[in-house]
Amino acid sequence: MIEFSQRMQTFHLTNGQISYLLKIEDHQYLSHLYFGPAVKDYSGHFSYPRQARSFSPSPAAYPRHDFSLDTVMLEYPAGNDDFRVPAITLRHPDGSRVSDFRYDSYQITKGKPDLAGLPHTYVTDDNDCETLCLTLKDALSGLRLHLFYTIFAQQDVISRHVVLHNDGANTCTIEKIASLNLDFPNQPMDLIHLPGGWAKERMVVREPVTTGIKLLDSKRGASSSQQNPAVILTAKETTETLGDAYGLTLVYSGNHEITVEKDQYDQTRATIGINSFGFDWQLAPGASFTAPEALLAYSDQGLNGLSRQFHQVINQHLIPQRYQKMDRPILVNNWEGTYFDFNDEKILAIAKEAQALGIEMFVLDDGWFGHRDSDNSSLGDWFEYPGKLKNGLVALAQEIKALGLQFGLWFEPEMISEDSELFRAHPDWRLQVPGRQPASGRQQFVLDFSRQEVRDEIFRQMTAVLDQLPIDYIKWDMNRNMTDVFSAVLPANQQGEVAHRYILGLYELIDRLTKRYPTILFESCSGGGARFDCGLLYYMPQTWTSDDTDAGERMKIQYGTSLIYPQSTMGAHVSAVPNHQVGRNTSLLTRGNVAMGGLLGYELDLTQLSTEEKSEIKEQVAFYKEHRQLLQYGDFYRLVSPFDDNLVAWQFISRDQKESIVFFAQQYAQPNPPLRVLKLQGLNPDLTYQINDQEIAGDELMQIGFYLPIDLHGDFDSRLVVLKAK
Ligand code: GLA
């Protein structure tokens, strides 16, 4: 899959679907040639026009007289005489920031190396991918840079990461180290990104790439709901179904930085990596630094095609192997049902209703530990005081298990309340700058997870609970942004390392816990969906998508999330009306239909429901179970975007194309509404499908489509339609 041409001095990575080409130029600089649909036999004709140098005042250090780094597409730029956004910035002991990395050697291997302490894609069969490692050297400093590229055989995805070694005699400071740089030739492009906020995560924004630099980032200590660590670049004409789409995402859960720059020649450069803001890292002689993995995907079948590449690589090469294709349980969570106001009876009453409705798991959310009756205390005290649960947590869990339900529990391990035993014992364990009052968020503070002893104590407390419990699931929450980023145990010149060391510490603790409890299903959460990223998905195969459980809002949130992340990663719950976040009433039908677009769950007090509502939920649960593999793991196609239209539609298709489920809804009711035709996708044109009481050929459904029923009534009315091949 990876070839080096001695004659052309080029590397060609291809899986037959995509090609990635780069070249060793004169003076051993690495230029980027191409990324896109596969080219079979690259001839070498495409190369940097050297005459460009004579038209341009861009400098070129001797002896690069016919070659300016400022004009050529580069593989991993280091700045200096390339004035565009650099991928790497180093401060050398003499204070200079000039580095000059030149190509040294390469290695091609089957399979894929692990990334020490960082989440990453993996293969179980080395034939599923091939890896190119390019070694570059900066002669003066003795720094050695490894650029890794892994191309997957079955997915049109290349994973990349970077390792910097210090073979020199002096400590150097890393100020920026991106995981990926990608230069595009002059062509009009659009940028699609996923900004948002609490309860409105991953809204879809599409805009033209214009001259200058667009910075998309998070400085919040988490991948954030404000800006998901992923972008898509497309041709102007690209739609959901057609056209070039290039996707970049970071396998990381902390501060990230994405830049998109259009340069003086209208070439576009994209970089993605750890945020350089507030970051620097001391690289001592003999030490190495690994920058997180980034994933690069391509499709010529528009955004849906690109999403399928990401969905497949996440489902098959990122989430823990054990959960691949595994039926995810339908759960009930008590948070919106009770908040902190619960006791054993209330919980058991909800669990009994859940069991009668066919729900499979009960999740006890916030409030079971310490003196936690509101959000102002007890984080850091992961043990019970007698009282709230009369017979204690273990007895409650056993009773729930005896009903035939699985049992799950909420933790927020990274946090500390001032009103806690832990804080009284260790007031210096939170992130804070000595002498300054740290900012409080939701009346809580962030533990310094860069410190081993802090993580060890949380591990000790959590395992003391978990070792006694019959437990199947953990919801791992993280409810505030990181501020006052300072660690009591690091010297002044290493304080720029804290945010990244925190994330490394977080991964280390999660790794320890998931290895110790391999059968516990973990779901990550962060004040809703503020840490929906490929980093946590490596350990925890599902994520709570948003604290906004309103079905109308969720159509947009789940639609945006699906651009990168598969539906098998998205927690989605039916909650009560009027909705607690926006006060809107939507039908139980629509709440169920929308939640089935992700991992179906319920989050309301089931004991308060009418008999009719209970029987409707029973039907939803039975329907979901019947179609669970299709809904959770089928190919997902977005059909109509709620960001562009009053209508929203999406579709699930089984791999063998024999079964499909279509979801559609109107957002706002309209008088005298337009007659709408919906065209399906991904069906087999040669098969005939049973749809309602009709039999219709796949090609007709895709090319001609069908009129949507005119009986959609009221705001956010929706339908699910099942198609089965004859
Ligand atoms: C966060 C989560 C919610 C719930 C609460 C509990 O907001 O997103 O689902 O767990 O915390 O405090």
XYZ file of C-alpha atoms and ligand atoms in Angstrom:
738
model
C 0.000 0.000 0.000
C 2.978 2.302 0.468
C 5.665 2.694 -2.175
C 8.841 4.710 -2.392
C 10.036 5.624 -5.881
C 13.779 6.066 -5.966
C 13.580 7.665 -9.391
C 11.000 10.272 -8.464
C 11.889 10.480 -4.763
C 8.185 10.181 -3.947
C 6.162 8.255 -1.428
C 2.778 7.001 -2.606
C 0.279 5.762 -0.046
C -2.753 4.149 -1.640
C -5.435 1.602 -0.785
C -6.894 1.621 -4.296
C -9.486 4.200 -3.292
C -7.353 7.102 -2.129
C -3.810 8.272 -2.811
C -1.510 10.420 -0.695
C 1.668 11.637 -2.376
C 4.660 13.433 -0.984
C 8.125 14.111 -2.271
C 11.683 14.581 -1.129
C 12.674 17.821 -2.865
C 16.159 19.227 -3.430
C 17.995 19.915 -0.209
C 15.915 17.167 1.439
C 12.764 19.222 2.050
C 9.483 17.324 2.133
C 6.805 18.731 -0.147
C 3.205 17.644 -0.301
C 1.928 16.666 -3.726
C -1.582 15.292 -3.443
C -4.356 13.801 -1.357
C -7.578 12.555 -2.990
C -8.995 9.782 -5.204
C -6.507 7.051 -6.064
C -4.119 7.481 -8.979
C -2.836 4.118 -10.167
C 0.672 4.829 -11.414
C 1.898 8.240 -10.463
C 4.236 9.417 -13.248
C 6.097 12.101 -11.357
C 5.023 14.876 -13.715
C 3.561 16.982 -10.930
C 6.188 18.994 -9.178
C 6.749 22.423 -7.748
C 7.319 24.975 -10.542
C 10.787 26.225 -9.782
C 10.324 29.353 -11.915
C 7.826 30.499 -9.271
C 10.826 31.454 -7.221
C 11.983 34.109 -9.694
C 8.554 35.843 -9.660
C 8.342 35.882 -5.929
C 10.168 38.008 -3.414
C 9.871 35.146 -0.931
C 13.250 34.430 0.602
C 15.125 31.228 0.098
C 18.121 30.590 2.251
C 21.286 29.707 0.374
C 21.635 27.257 -1.350
C 17.883 26.919 -1.934
C 17.998 29.633 -4.624
C 15.362 28.077 -6.883
C 13.122 26.869 -4.121
C 11.171 28.935 -1.636
C 9.543 27.202 1.274
C 7.064 30.079 1.366
C 5.442 29.102 -1.921
C 5.571 25.328 -2.091
C 3.028 22.936 -0.558
C 4.796 21.425 2.437
C 4.396 18.280 4.434
C 5.280 19.505 7.922
C 6.327 23.182 7.911
C 8.552 24.664 10.619
C 8.140 28.381 9.833
C 11.128 30.703 9.336
C 11.204 31.228 5.559
C 7.725 29.750 5.198
C 5.523 32.545 6.555
C 2.317 30.548 6.752
C 1.057 28.816 9.904
C 3.790 26.410 11.041
C 3.170 22.859 12.202
C 6.017 23.046 14.682
C 7.675 25.840 16.659
C 10.635 25.127 18.929
C 12.588 27.467 21.182
C 16.216 26.481 21.291
C 18.525 27.086 24.269
C 20.011 30.185 22.587
C 16.510 31.689 22.406
C 16.163 31.239 18.638
C 13.024 29.810 17.078
C 14.570 28.716 13.788
C 14.543 25.000 13.030
C 15.476 23.361 9.773
C 14.193 19.801 9.529
C 15.443 17.860 6.518
C 14.498 14.393 5.390
C 16.818 11.675 6.655
C 15.302 8.220 6.123
C 12.095 6.203 5.951
C 10.623 2.937 7.109
C 7.543 1.102 5.847
C 5.964 -1.510 8.092
C 2.817 -3.601 8.118
C 0.359 -2.787 10.886
C 0.428 0.225 13.128
C 2.509 1.225 16.148
C 0.923 2.127 19.505
C 1.137 5.672 20.802
C 2.606 5.677 24.278
C -0.109 6.738 26.735
C -2.346 8.272 24.084
C -5.526 6.928 22.489
C -5.180 5.791 18.890
C -6.716 3.730 16.133
C -5.591 0.103 16.034
C -5.834 -3.013 13.910
C -6.157 -6.597 15.043
C -4.760 -7.902 11.755
C -1.561 -6.283 10.488
C -2.783 -6.736 6.908
C -5.475 -4.121 7.551
C -3.053 -1.220 7.285
C 0.483 -0.155 6.491
C 2.607 2.520 8.142
C 5.176 4.925 6.758
C 7.558 6.565 9.199
C 9.606 9.452 7.844
C 12.566 10.635 9.863
C 13.657 14.267 9.636
C 16.583 15.878 11.401
C 17.502 19.364 12.493
C 21.297 19.085 12.310
C 22.261 21.974 14.571
C 20.044 21.085 17.537
C 20.215 17.302 17.242
C 16.413 17.038 17.144
C 14.872 14.109 15.316
C 11.297 14.216 14.074
C 9.258 11.166 13.090
C 6.184 11.672 10.933
C 3.926 8.599 10.997
C 1.282 7.860 8.337
C -0.906 4.774 8.538
C -3.168 4.002 5.596
C -6.100 1.641 6.210
C -6.987 -0.991 3.630
C -10.764 -0.851 4.037
C -11.383 2.746 5.058
C -10.365 5.832 3.123
C -8.571 7.116 6.147
C -4.964 7.929 6.980
C -3.993 8.275 10.616
C -1.061 10.510 11.431
C 1.027 11.333 14.427
C 4.351 12.930 15.204
C 7.145 12.049 17.613
C 9.982 14.444 18.441
C 13.208 13.081 19.990
C 15.953 15.138 21.474
C 19.293 13.572 20.521
C 21.074 16.832 21.311
C 22.895 17.963 24.418
C 20.474 20.725 25.485
C 16.868 20.998 26.591
C 14.673 22.509 23.928
C 11.199 23.999 24.451
C 8.340 22.828 22.266
C 6.009 25.774 21.721
C 3.819 24.149 19.121
C 3.638 20.650 17.690
C 0.712 19.933 15.372
C -0.357 16.383 14.657
C -1.077 17.004 11.025
C -0.483 19.588 8.346
C -2.242 19.376 5.008
C -1.605 21.775 2.131
C -4.017 22.051 -0.811
C -3.244 23.561 -4.197
C -5.018 26.737 -5.307
C -8.734 25.874 -5.481
C -11.896 27.402 -4.035
C -12.854 25.536 -0.874
C -15.494 25.569 1.829
C -14.890 24.925 5.491
C -17.394 23.039 7.620
C -16.981 23.037 11.371
C -18.936 22.166 14.494
C -19.160 25.030 16.996
C -21.744 25.327 19.770
C -22.094 25.691 23.496
C -23.664 23.928 26.444
C -26.912 22.234 25.337
C -26.308 23.231 21.700
C -23.296 21.192 20.737
C -21.973 20.606 17.218
C -24.087 23.015 15.199
C -23.095 22.831 11.533
C -21.432 25.936 10.071
C -20.319 26.064 6.431
C -18.380 29.034 5.105
C -15.978 29.781 2.264
C -12.270 29.560 2.973
C -11.091 33.145 2.539
C -7.697 34.811 2.624
C -6.197 34.921 6.097
C -6.207 32.514 8.976
C -9.255 30.954 10.586
C -8.547 29.630 14.072
C -10.906 27.090 15.634
C -9.844 25.960 19.068
C -10.512 25.051 22.661
C -8.652 26.535 25.626
C -11.097 24.989 28.097
C -9.050 21.960 29.077
C -11.533 19.758 27.222
C -12.318 19.198 23.573
C -15.371 21.380 24.371
C -18.917 21.951 23.230
C -17.812 25.320 21.835
C -15.685 23.834 19.048
C -15.463 20.146 18.274
C -11.934 19.008 17.315
C -12.838 18.243 13.712
C -13.197 20.109 10.423
C -14.209 19.266 6.896
C -12.869 20.997 3.822
C -14.844 20.600 0.626
C -15.002 21.725 -2.941
C -17.515 24.532 -3.455
C -20.032 22.260 -5.134
C -19.859 19.430 -2.573
C -23.215 18.325 -1.180
C -24.293 15.575 1.203
C -24.083 13.092 -1.672
C -21.597 14.397 -4.218
C -18.189 15.981 -4.411
C -14.820 16.132 -2.696
C -14.764 16.155 1.092
C -11.645 16.044 3.272
C -12.091 15.489 7.002
C -9.624 16.089 9.830
C -10.148 15.114 13.427
C -7.960 14.801 16.484
C -7.833 11.731 18.727
C -7.518 13.882 21.833
C -9.727 15.241 24.621
C -7.920 18.401 25.722
C -7.123 21.831 24.282
C -6.934 21.717 20.521
C -6.105 24.097 17.737
C -7.239 23.927 14.136
C -6.087 26.508 11.626
C -7.224 26.973 8.059
C -5.171 29.463 6.093
C -5.509 30.715 2.545
C -2.151 32.084 1.440
C -0.928 34.650 -1.089
C -1.321 32.108 -3.894
C -4.789 31.014 -2.729
C -3.365 27.711 -1.547
C -5.070 26.369 1.566
C -3.224 25.009 4.574
C -4.950 23.141 7.401
C -3.314 22.124 10.673
C -4.730 20.263 13.653
C -3.133 19.445 16.989
C -2.750 20.338 20.646
C -3.490 24.007 21.260
C -0.256 26.009 21.323
C -2.019 28.596 23.511
C -0.762 28.245 27.081
C 1.345 25.263 26.053
C 5.042 24.641 26.091
C 7.035 21.532 26.886
C 10.604 21.032 28.069
C 12.236 18.358 25.959
C 15.334 17.236 27.825
C 18.254 15.461 26.115
C 17.269 11.858 25.475
C 13.549 12.563 25.889
C 10.790 12.322 23.305
C 7.357 13.872 22.912
C 4.451 12.229 21.115
C 1.799 14.509 19.660
C -1.715 12.988 19.603
C -2.988 11.077 16.619
C -5.029 12.826 13.940
C -7.308 11.180 11.399
C -7.557 12.321 7.821
C -10.376 11.018 5.627
C -11.464 11.612 2.061
C -14.568 10.909 0.036
C -15.714 11.912 -3.436
C -19.262 11.042 -2.376
C -19.878 14.198 -0.442
C -20.365 14.607 3.258
C -22.287 11.361 3.682
C -19.440 9.469 2.037
C -16.927 11.166 4.319
C -18.995 10.479 7.442
C -19.184 6.796 6.522
C -15.378 6.655 6.407
C -15.162 8.191 9.874
C -18.012 6.033 11.209
C -16.326 2.871 9.987
C -12.890 3.703 11.293
C -14.339 4.688 14.684
C -16.497 1.563 14.917
C -13.859 -0.848 13.644
C -10.517 0.640 14.638
C -11.035 3.024 17.553
C -13.640 1.980 20.121
C -12.654 -0.942 22.378
C -12.791 -4.136 20.366
C -15.171 -5.776 22.804
C -17.924 -3.279 21.970
C -17.695 -3.491 18.211
C -21.170 -4.375 16.946
C -22.262 -5.227 20.475
C -25.923 -4.458 21.202
C -25.893 -1.417 23.452
C -28.443 -1.601 26.271
C -31.587 0.546 26.458
C -31.242 2.381 29.742
C -33.232 4.552 32.077
C -31.316 7.289 33.893
C -32.839 9.010 36.907
C -31.223 12.453 36.471
C -34.063 14.414 34.849
C -36.551 12.162 36.655
C -35.435 12.970 40.198
C -32.327 15.179 40.121
C -30.862 14.939 43.666
C -34.210 14.182 45.266
C -34.329 10.383 45.518
C -34.244 7.504 47.960
C -34.290 3.711 47.623
C -38.068 3.503 47.175
C -38.218 6.099 44.447
C -35.336 4.495 42.552
C -36.756 0.998 42.871
C -40.189 2.174 41.741
C -38.636 3.631 38.564
C -36.560 0.491 38.045
C -39.642 -1.738 38.345
C -41.505 0.322 35.752
C -38.446 0.179 33.515
C -38.303 -3.578 33.781
C -41.997 -3.878 32.906
C -41.468 -1.729 29.803
C -38.587 -3.857 28.522
C -35.845 -1.354 29.393
C -32.575 -3.170 30.096
C -30.506 -1.051 32.471
C -30.987 1.365 35.345
C -28.406 4.149 35.754
C -28.165 5.940 39.086
C -26.922 9.440 38.308
C -25.467 12.203 40.479
C -26.315 12.324 44.211
C -25.571 8.843 45.610
C -22.265 9.691 47.399
C -21.015 11.877 50.250
C -23.560 14.472 51.382
C -24.520 15.179 47.816
C -28.040 16.614 47.932
C -27.204 19.567 45.731
C -24.325 20.444 43.449
C -22.341 22.341 46.076
C -20.666 19.478 47.923
C -18.975 16.080 48.086
C -17.149 15.754 44.755
C -14.003 13.848 45.672
C -15.810 11.736 48.305
C -16.733 8.604 46.389
C -18.272 6.771 49.335
C -21.655 6.730 51.029
C -22.813 8.190 54.287
C -25.657 6.190 55.809
C -29.034 7.834 55.266
C -29.940 8.674 51.720
C -30.105 5.090 50.527
C -31.541 3.281 53.540
C -30.006 -0.091 52.782
C -27.007 1.298 50.978
C -25.854 1.307 47.378
C -24.872 -2.353 47.201
C -28.291 -3.553 48.371
C -30.012 -1.188 45.931
C -27.857 -2.405 43.049
C -28.601 -6.020 44.009
C -32.338 -5.359 44.058
C -32.135 -3.729 40.652
C -30.137 -6.667 39.327
C -32.677 -9.051 40.846
C -35.300 -7.407 38.633
C -33.267 -8.595 35.660
C -31.929 -5.126 34.890
C -28.301 -4.134 34.493
C -26.995 -1.525 36.888
C -25.015 1.634 36.117
C -23.582 4.443 38.225
C -22.467 8.077 37.748
C -19.030 9.405 38.731
C -17.313 12.722 38.198
C -13.785 11.626 39.135
C -11.850 14.705 37.993
C -13.595 17.157 40.306
C -13.456 18.362 43.884
C -15.926 20.377 46.002
C -14.582 22.690 48.700
C -17.127 21.027 50.966
C -15.594 17.544 50.869
C -13.399 15.326 53.004
C -10.908 15.215 50.170
C -10.563 18.992 50.001
C -10.220 19.304 53.756
C -7.389 16.756 53.636
C -5.714 18.019 50.447
C -6.515 21.652 49.708
C -3.584 21.837 47.279
C -4.854 19.017 45.061
C -6.965 21.266 42.857
C -5.642 23.279 39.958
C -4.860 26.693 41.406
C -2.185 29.352 41.392
C -0.750 29.893 44.881
C -2.021 33.177 46.323
C -4.897 33.499 43.850
C -8.525 32.497 44.329
C -9.301 29.912 41.625
C -12.425 30.398 39.506
C -15.314 28.217 40.573
C -17.602 26.532 38.034
C -20.853 24.849 39.089
C -19.439 25.445 42.612
C -16.671 22.942 41.991
C -12.975 22.801 41.136
C -10.747 20.647 38.981
C -8.406 18.115 40.571
C -4.813 18.218 39.396
C -4.867 15.033 37.363
C -1.312 15.664 36.214
C -0.321 14.333 39.668
C 0.011 10.604 40.166
C -0.936 10.671 43.868
C -4.178 12.508 43.077
C -5.160 9.919 40.488
C -4.126 7.088 42.795
C -6.468 8.341 45.500
C -9.401 8.579 43.079
C -8.540 5.101 41.795
C -8.500 3.806 45.368
C -11.883 5.353 46.158
C -13.523 4.213 42.938
C -12.249 0.648 43.136
C -13.426 0.422 46.763
C -16.963 1.109 45.493
C -16.759 -0.871 42.274
C -15.240 -3.997 43.824
C -18.373 -4.469 45.913
C -20.997 -3.589 43.334
C -22.734 -5.751 40.769
C -22.163 -3.057 38.148
C -22.396 -3.056 34.349
C -21.969 0.591 33.331
C -20.305 3.821 34.433
C -21.185 7.330 33.320
C -17.945 9.359 33.583
C -18.811 13.034 33.824
C -16.693 16.238 33.762
C -18.818 19.271 34.404
C -16.685 22.362 34.188
C -13.900 23.944 32.192
C -10.340 24.017 33.398
C -9.078 27.329 34.778
C -6.157 28.303 37.016
C -4.035 25.775 35.181
C -1.105 25.404 37.555
C 0.292 22.389 39.319
C 1.784 22.621 42.823
C 4.439 20.044 41.977
C 5.944 21.336 38.738
C 8.675 23.993 38.440
C 7.949 27.373 36.837
C 9.328 26.416 33.428
C 7.033 23.373 33.220
C 3.704 25.019 34.029
C 2.956 25.138 30.290
C 2.816 21.325 30.412
C 0.010 21.036 32.962
C -3.028 20.964 30.656
C -1.502 18.214 28.509
C -0.130 16.291 31.506
C -3.672 16.412 32.932
C -5.060 14.732 29.815
C -2.258 12.137 29.850
C -3.103 11.519 33.520
C -6.797 11.217 32.695
C -6.051 8.622 30.007
C -3.766 6.739 32.395
C -6.478 6.506 35.052
C -9.197 5.531 32.584
C -6.885 2.925 31.092
C -6.266 1.428 34.532
C -9.975 1.318 35.356
C -11.163 -0.026 32.013
C -8.518 -2.758 32.182
C -9.463 -3.686 35.723
C -13.184 -3.801 34.856
C -13.219 -4.969 31.249
C -16.915 -5.840 31.330
C -18.120 -2.451 32.531
C -19.482 -0.319 29.691
C -18.242 3.264 30.097
C -20.096 6.281 28.720
C -18.304 9.612 28.809
C -20.088 12.845 29.483
C -19.067 16.433 30.064
C -21.843 18.786 31.067
C -23.665 17.122 28.205
C -21.513 16.709 25.105
C -18.448 18.841 25.862
C -16.013 15.953 25.424
C -17.392 14.237 22.345
C -14.076 13.302 20.760
C -12.140 10.372 19.350
C -9.782 10.422 22.349
C -12.353 9.273 24.870
C -14.070 6.982 22.375
C -10.909 4.852 22.403
C -11.675 3.912 26.029
C -15.424 4.546 26.258
C -17.469 3.510 23.238
C -20.328 5.918 23.859
C -20.783 9.571 24.831
C -23.683 11.543 26.263
C -24.468 13.760 23.296
C -26.012 16.772 25.021
C -27.814 17.873 28.169
C -30.445 19.205 25.799
C -32.941 16.351 25.559
C -35.562 18.328 23.628
C -36.399 16.310 20.508
C -36.439 19.395 18.276
C -33.015 20.566 19.412
C -31.676 17.037 19.324
C -32.460 16.718 15.599
C -29.842 19.397 14.977
C -27.361 18.235 17.612
C -27.410 14.619 16.436
C -27.321 15.683 12.778
C -24.184 17.770 13.388
C -22.565 15.093 15.546
C -23.120 12.489 12.818
C -20.810 14.348 10.440
C -17.914 12.693 12.263
C -19.251 10.297 14.909
C -21.398 7.197 14.313
C -24.842 6.826 15.857
C -23.478 3.932 17.957
C -21.534 6.521 19.980
C -24.401 8.947 20.700
C -26.375 8.617 23.948
C -29.940 9.839 23.222
C -32.758 9.830 25.781
C -36.490 10.362 25.787
C -37.278 12.877 28.536
C -40.373 14.492 30.011
C -42.401 17.373 28.564
C -42.431 20.288 28.861
C -38.741 19.778 28.186
C -36.509 20.869 31.057
C -34.021 22.769 28.895
C -36.265 24.663 26.481
C -39.803 24.217 27.865
C -41.095 22.738 24.609
C -43.757 20.068 24.239
C -43.100 17.400 21.654
C -44.976 14.148 21.206
C -43.719 10.941 22.792
C -43.637 9.555 19.239
C -41.134 12.199 18.109
C -39.080 11.972 21.296
C -38.749 8.227 20.683
C -38.083 8.580 16.950
C -35.297 11.094 17.547
C -33.705 9.132 20.406
C -33.628 6.077 18.134
C -31.240 8.103 15.960
C -28.671 7.325 18.675
C -28.426 4.910 21.605
C -31.977 4.870 22.939
C -32.534 5.569 26.610
C -35.136 7.158 28.878
C -34.561 9.922 31.363
C -37.768 10.704 33.198
C -39.793 9.470 36.150
C -41.494 6.464 34.591
C -43.874 6.177 37.568
C -45.548 9.446 36.529
C -46.626 8.202 33.107
C -50.169 7.409 31.991
C -51.125 3.897 30.897
C -51.162 5.057 27.252
C -47.693 6.536 27.541
C -46.382 3.351 29.109
C -47.750 1.224 26.341
C -46.264 3.583 23.746
C -42.848 3.302 25.416
C -43.195 -0.462 25.526
C -43.732 -0.407 21.766
C -40.756 1.893 21.212
C -38.519 -0.396 23.244
C -39.724 -3.484 21.401
C -39.255 -1.769 18.018
C -35.734 -0.654 18.940
C -34.786 -4.145 20.084
C -36.113 -5.654 16.875
C -34.061 -3.253 14.721
C -31.190 -2.589 17.105
C -28.292 -3.720 14.892
C -29.610 -1.665 11.977
C -30.233 1.415 14.111
C -26.959 1.241 16.021
C -24.577 -0.016 13.334
C -26.273 0.389 9.955
C -24.782 2.805 7.419
C -26.098 6.250 8.249
C -27.170 8.716 5.552
C -28.233 12.276 6.220
C -31.001 13.124 3.741
C -32.296 16.623 4.610
C -30.497 19.021 6.928
C -32.378 20.843 9.691
C -29.791 23.618 9.296
C -30.961 24.300 5.728
C -34.584 23.221 5.719
C -37.750 23.040 7.778
C -37.651 19.330 7.114
C -35.129 16.903 8.571
C -34.518 13.344 7.410
C -31.969 10.612 7.851
C -31.730 6.933 6.988
C -30.154 3.730 8.288
C -29.235 0.918 5.886
C -28.021 -2.554 6.712
C -24.710 -3.619 5.186
C -26.459 -6.117 2.908
C -28.849 -3.315 1.809
C -31.829 -5.504 2.649
C -33.229 -3.409 5.461
C -33.544 0.279 5.959
C -35.257 2.690 8.334
C -36.049 6.253 7.311
C -36.674 9.044 9.811
C -38.280 12.317 8.788
C -39.807 15.217 10.663
C -40.953 18.739 10.103
C -39.574 21.348 12.443
C -42.329 23.989 12.406
C -45.873 23.418 11.259
C -46.736 25.461 8.181
C -50.124 26.380 6.735
C -50.693 25.001 3.252
C -47.316 23.228 3.432
C -45.217 22.488 0.356
C -45.518 19.020 -1.162
C -42.211 17.347 -0.497
C -40.519 14.476 -2.260
C -37.940 12.516 -0.308
C -35.291 10.577 -2.233
C -33.567 7.758 -0.400
C -29.953 6.677 -0.622
C -27.745 3.638 -0.337
C -30.386 1.090 -1.398
C -29.744 -1.681 -3.870
C -31.206 -0.420 -7.189
C -31.964 -3.987 -8.238
C -33.929 -4.971 -5.147
C -37.585 -4.339 -4.483
C -38.498 -3.034 -1.056
C -41.653 -3.408 0.949
C -42.484 0.054 2.272
C -45.766 0.469 4.166
C -48.175 -1.529 1.984
C -46.335 -0.952 -1.269
C -43.540 -2.687 -3.116
C -41.103 -0.263 -4.748
C -37.790 -0.849 -6.506
C -34.608 0.512 -4.930
C -33.736 2.622 -7.989
C -37.185 4.240 -7.913
C -36.890 5.071 -4.240
C -33.502 6.663 -4.836
C -34.130 8.406 -8.169
C -37.826 9.331 -8.017
C -38.407 9.147 -4.278
C -41.795 9.391 -2.629
C -44.098 12.161 -1.495
C -43.975 12.711 2.217
C -47.350 12.123 3.835
C -49.334 15.342 4.198
C -50.596 14.319 7.607
C -47.513 15.581 9.490
C -49.279 17.723 12.017
C -47.982 20.322 14.417
C -44.447 21.336 15.300
C -41.857 18.553 15.301
C -44.154 15.811 14.091
C -42.142 12.872 12.767
C -42.318 9.350 11.332
C -40.146 6.283 11.061
C -40.609 4.133 7.966
C -39.260 0.605 7.678
C -38.120 -0.828 4.340
C -37.467 -4.531 3.795
C -36.136 -6.063 0.604
C -38.351 -8.763 -0.891
C -24.104 16.800 33.861
C -24.552 15.692 32.950
C -25.963 15.299 33.281
C -26.037 14.865 34.741
C -25.515 15.966 35.628
C -25.400 15.501 37.067
O -24.799 17.976 33.595
O -24.447 16.078 31.615
O -26.404 14.260 32.447
O -25.287 13.691 34.916
O -24.238 16.418 35.220
O -24.896 16.466 37.890
